Short mmCIF file of C-alpha atoms in Angstrom, two decimals:
data_model
loop_
_atom_site.label_atom_id
_atom_site.label_comp_id
_atom_site.label_asym_id
_atom_site.label_seq_id
_atom_site.Cartn_x
_atom_site.Cartn_y
_atom_site.Cartn_z
CA LYS A 28 21.16 105.59 93.65
CA ASN A 29 21.26 103.27 90.63
CA GLU A 30 19.11 104.21 87.67
CA VAL A 31 17.75 100.64 87.51
CA GLU A 32 16.94 98.78 90.72
CA GLN A 33 15.89 95.15 90.91
CA SER A 34 14.41 93.30 93.84
CA PRO A 35 14.86 90.93 95.40
CA GLN A 36 18.56 90.28 94.86
CA ASN A 37 18.16 86.61 95.72
CA LEU A 38 15.06 84.45 95.90
CA THR A 39 14.67 80.82 96.91
CA ALA A 40 11.25 79.21 96.53
CA GLN A 41 9.62 75.80 96.41
CA GLU A 42 8.55 74.22 93.16
CA GLY A 43 5.06 75.36 92.22
CA GLU A 44 5.23 78.76 93.90
CA PHE A 45 4.25 81.99 92.18
CA ILE A 46 7.33 84.18 91.69
CA THR A 47 7.52 87.95 91.29
CA ILE A 48 10.67 89.90 90.41
CA ASN A 49 10.55 93.68 90.34
CA CYS A 50 12.41 96.32 88.35
CA SER A 51 12.20 100.08 89.00
CA TYR A 52 13.93 102.72 86.96
CA SER A 53 14.38 106.46 87.21
CA VAL A 54 15.11 107.48 83.61
CA GLY A 55 12.96 107.99 80.54
CA ILE A 56 12.90 104.82 78.50
CA SER A 57 11.82 103.64 75.08
CA ALA A 58 11.64 99.98 76.10
CA LEU A 59 12.42 97.53 78.89
CA HIS A 60 13.74 94.02 78.37
CA TRP A 61 13.73 91.02 80.68
CA LEU A 62 16.66 88.65 80.23
CA GLN A 63 17.38 85.22 81.65
CA GLN A 64 20.92 84.05 82.32
CA HIS A 65 21.42 80.36 83.05
CA PRO A 66 24.23 79.00 85.25
CA GLY A 67 26.26 78.18 82.15
CA GLY A 68 26.31 81.90 81.33
CA GLY A 69 24.14 82.06 78.23
CA ILE A 70 21.66 84.94 78.00
CA VAL A 71 18.20 84.71 76.50
CA SER A 72 15.82 87.59 75.93
CA LEU A 73 12.44 86.78 77.50
CA PHE A 74 10.36 89.90 76.86
CA MET A 75 10.52 93.34 75.31
CA LEU A 76 7.99 95.79 76.78
CA SER A 77 7.09 99.35 75.97
CA SER A 78 3.63 99.24 77.56
CA GLY A 79 1.10 96.89 79.12
CA LYS A 80 1.57 93.20 79.60
CA LYS A 81 3.00 90.19 77.75
CA LYS A 82 2.64 86.49 78.40
CA HIS A 83 4.71 83.57 77.18
CA GLY A 84 3.91 80.18 78.65
CA ARG A 85 4.27 80.44 82.44
CA LEU A 86 5.99 83.82 82.24
CA ILE A 87 4.17 87.15 82.45
CA ALA A 88 5.77 90.57 82.26
CA THR A 89 4.09 93.88 82.99
CA ILE A 90 5.19 97.47 82.82
CA ASN A 91 3.72 100.67 84.26
CA ILE A 92 5.31 103.57 82.42
CA GLN A 93 3.86 106.25 84.73
CA GLU A 94 5.20 104.52 87.83
CA LYS A 95 8.46 103.49 86.10
CA HIS A 96 8.10 99.95 87.26
CA SER A 97 8.05 96.49 85.69
CA SER A 98 7.42 93.04 87.11
CA LEU A 99 8.26 89.58 85.88
CA HIS A 100 6.02 86.79 87.16
CA ILE A 101 6.56 83.05 86.95
CA THR A 102 3.54 80.83 87.59
CA ALA A 103 3.90 77.21 88.73
CA SER A 104 7.67 77.64 89.14
CA HIS A 105 9.93 74.71 88.29
CA PRO A 106 13.57 73.92 89.15
CA ARG A 107 14.51 74.59 85.51
CA ASP A 108 13.45 78.23 86.09
CA SER A 109 16.50 78.60 88.35
CA ALA A 110 18.58 81.33 86.76
CA VAL A 111 19.49 84.99 87.07
CA TYR A 112 16.81 87.35 85.75
CA ILE A 113 17.99 90.75 84.57
CA CYS A 114 16.03 93.80 83.51
CA ALA A 115 17.51 96.20 80.98
CA VAL A 116 16.17 99.61 80.00
CA PHE A 117 16.76 101.41 76.73
CA MET A 118 17.08 105.13 77.47
CA ASN A 119 15.10 107.31 75.11
CA ARG A 120 17.46 110.30 75.33
CA ASP A 121 20.60 108.66 73.91
CA ASP A 122 19.80 104.98 73.16
CA LYS A 123 22.09 103.80 75.96
CA ILE A 124 21.19 100.60 77.79
CA ILE A 125 21.29 100.23 81.57
CA PHE A 126 21.02 96.91 83.36
CA GLY A 127 19.74 95.99 86.76
CA LYS A 128 22.06 93.92 88.94
CA GLY A 129 19.91 90.83 88.47
CA THR A 130 17.80 88.57 90.66
CA ARG A 131 19.21 85.13 91.40
CA LEU A 132 16.28 82.69 91.52
CA HIS A 133 16.60 79.19 92.95
CA ILE A 134 13.60 76.86 92.78
CA LEU A 135 13.79 73.84 95.06
CA PRO A 136 12.18 70.55 93.96
CA ASP B 16 21.12 78.39 69.47
CA SER B 17 20.58 82.12 68.93
CA GLY B 18 22.35 82.23 65.58
CA VAL B 19 24.94 84.67 66.94
CA THR B 20 28.49 83.37 67.08
CA GLN B 21 31.42 84.68 69.05
CA THR B 22 35.07 83.70 68.88
CA PRO B 23 37.12 82.81 70.73
CA LYS B 24 35.18 81.14 73.55
CA HIS B 25 37.99 81.63 76.04
CA LEU B 26 41.03 83.86 76.04
CA ILE B 27 43.86 84.07 78.54
CA THR B 28 46.40 86.83 78.18
CA ALA B 29 48.72 89.05 80.17
CA THR B 30 48.43 92.63 81.33
CA GLY B 31 49.46 95.16 78.71
CA GLN B 32 48.48 92.93 75.80
CA ARG B 33 45.93 93.53 73.05
CA VAL B 34 43.14 91.15 72.00
CA THR B 35 40.39 91.09 69.41
CA LEU B 36 36.99 89.54 70.00
CA ARG B 37 34.82 88.65 67.05
CA CYS B 38 31.05 88.52 66.65
CA SER B 39 28.96 87.30 63.74
CA PRO B 40 25.33 88.42 64.00
CA ARG B 41 22.27 86.42 63.00
CA SER B 42 21.75 86.33 59.28
CA GLY B 43 20.05 89.56 58.21
CA ASP B 44 20.50 91.42 61.49
CA LEU B 45 21.96 94.89 61.01
CA SER B 46 22.66 95.86 64.64
CA VAL B 47 25.42 94.50 66.84
CA TYR B 48 25.70 95.35 70.53
CA TRP B 49 28.70 94.68 72.77
CA TYR B 50 28.40 94.09 76.51
CA GLN B 51 30.82 93.42 79.35
CA GLN B 52 29.85 91.33 82.36
CA SER B 53 32.17 91.35 85.35
CA LEU B 54 31.53 89.96 88.81
CA ASP B 55 31.53 93.34 90.53
CA GLN B 56 29.86 95.51 87.86
CA GLY B 57 27.29 93.14 86.38
CA LEU B 58 26.27 93.65 82.75
CA GLN B 59 27.35 96.90 81.12
CA PHE B 60 26.56 98.22 77.67
CA LEU B 61 29.68 99.10 75.72
CA ILE B 62 28.68 100.10 72.20
CA GLN B 63 26.20 99.52 69.38
CA TYR B 64 26.79 99.42 65.63
CA TYR B 65 24.06 99.60 63.05
CA ASN B 66 24.79 98.74 59.42
CA GLY B 67 28.45 99.65 59.79
CA GLU B 68 28.00 102.88 61.71
CA GLU B 69 28.38 103.56 65.42
CA ARG B 70 24.84 104.10 66.78
CA ALA B 71 25.15 104.41 70.57
CA LYS B 72 27.98 104.44 73.04
CA GLY B 73 27.93 103.27 76.64
CA ASN B 74 30.66 102.78 79.19
CA ILE B 75 33.36 101.86 76.73
CA LEU B 76 36.90 102.69 77.84
CA GLU B 77 39.22 104.63 75.55
CA ARG B 78 41.49 101.55 75.46
CA PHE B 79 38.65 99.66 73.80
CA SER B 80 37.42 100.13 70.26
CA ALA B 81 35.01 98.36 67.97
CA GLN B 82 33.97 98.29 64.36
CA GLN B 83 31.41 96.63 62.14
CA PHE B 84 32.50 95.43 58.74
CA PRO B 85 30.58 95.44 55.42
CA ASP B 86 29.61 91.79 55.95
CA LEU B 87 28.11 92.97 59.29
CA HIS B 88 30.42 90.99 61.55
CA SER B 89 31.92 93.06 64.34
CA GLU B 90 35.16 93.11 66.27
CA LEU B 91 35.88 94.47 69.72
CA ASN B 92 39.51 95.42 70.28
CA LEU B 93 40.82 95.63 73.83
CA SER B 94 44.29 97.09 74.31
CA SER B 95 46.68 97.78 77.20
CA LEU B 96 44.79 95.14 79.11
CA GLU B 97 44.47 95.39 82.88
CA LEU B 98 43.49 92.78 85.45
CA GLY B 99 40.12 94.49 85.81
CA ASP B 100 39.30 93.80 82.17
CA SER B 101 38.80 90.14 83.01
CA ALA B 102 35.14 89.52 82.26
CA LEU B 103 32.62 87.86 79.99
CA TYR B 104 32.12 89.80 76.79
CA PHE B 105 28.81 89.27 75.02
CA CYS B 106 27.63 90.49 71.70
CA ALA B 107 24.00 90.56 70.66
CA SER B 108 22.27 91.31 67.39
CA SER B 109 18.87 92.60 66.32
CA PRO B 110 17.26 93.16 62.93
CA PHE B 111 17.30 96.96 63.02
CA SER B 112 17.94 99.48 65.75
CA GLY B 113 16.32 100.81 68.91
CA GLY B 114 15.01 99.27 72.07
CA GLY B 115 11.81 97.93 70.57
CA GLU B 116 13.37 94.75 69.22
CA THR B 117 14.37 91.44 70.72
CA GLN B 118 18.12 91.01 70.98
CA TYR B 119 19.78 87.67 70.32
CA PHE B 120 22.84 87.03 72.44
CA GLY B 121 25.97 85.16 71.51
CA PRO B 122 27.52 82.63 73.92
CA GLY B 123 30.15 85.12 75.09
CA THR B 124 33.94 85.27 75.20
CA ARG B 125 35.49 84.71 78.61
CA LEU B 126 38.60 86.87 78.95
CA LEU B 127 41.10 86.31 81.72
CA VAL B 128 43.91 88.81 82.12
CA LEU B 129 46.81 87.59 84.26
#
């Protein structure tokens, strides 16, 4: 079993839909990051979470430390949100970083 | 533009060869992280340097080595290259160290080993 599991692997939705991507982990962490990778390959950090909830524009990220689970939500999705979304956890025992396999999101106009 | 630069953008080489990838962090950032992204393995953490010292080590092969210089730029050396080393190599930087900081990613170096 992978230490970081993301779901779904692939997601296709219509423009305007509410999107949820999930990340579960099994190790002790100091922080969790959500990353966005566009088709061209560039990676952008969206959120860093150690507790609670953060919001930036149409993006919301939450984390539940007790349940070892995080979600990334996109409201009013748009075709430009089409990308791969990756969660990454920073392990608190040795500062290593483990990535989920990513969720490929495709928003249809 | 993240402010992190990586050179070269693309690299094609043969098995058994040695290459050096270079990363310049954002101005003022002390940490540099190296990552490998291959089609079958996804993103993997290789190694982190903080202010010239190795800080954390991930799945870095013995054939690979890295260092961070006094001007804070970093180099990743890959030797005895194999076909399976073909991948995108990213570096990222952050102001200090630890998971509680945003990382800024470079555009990556695409390595193809033939």
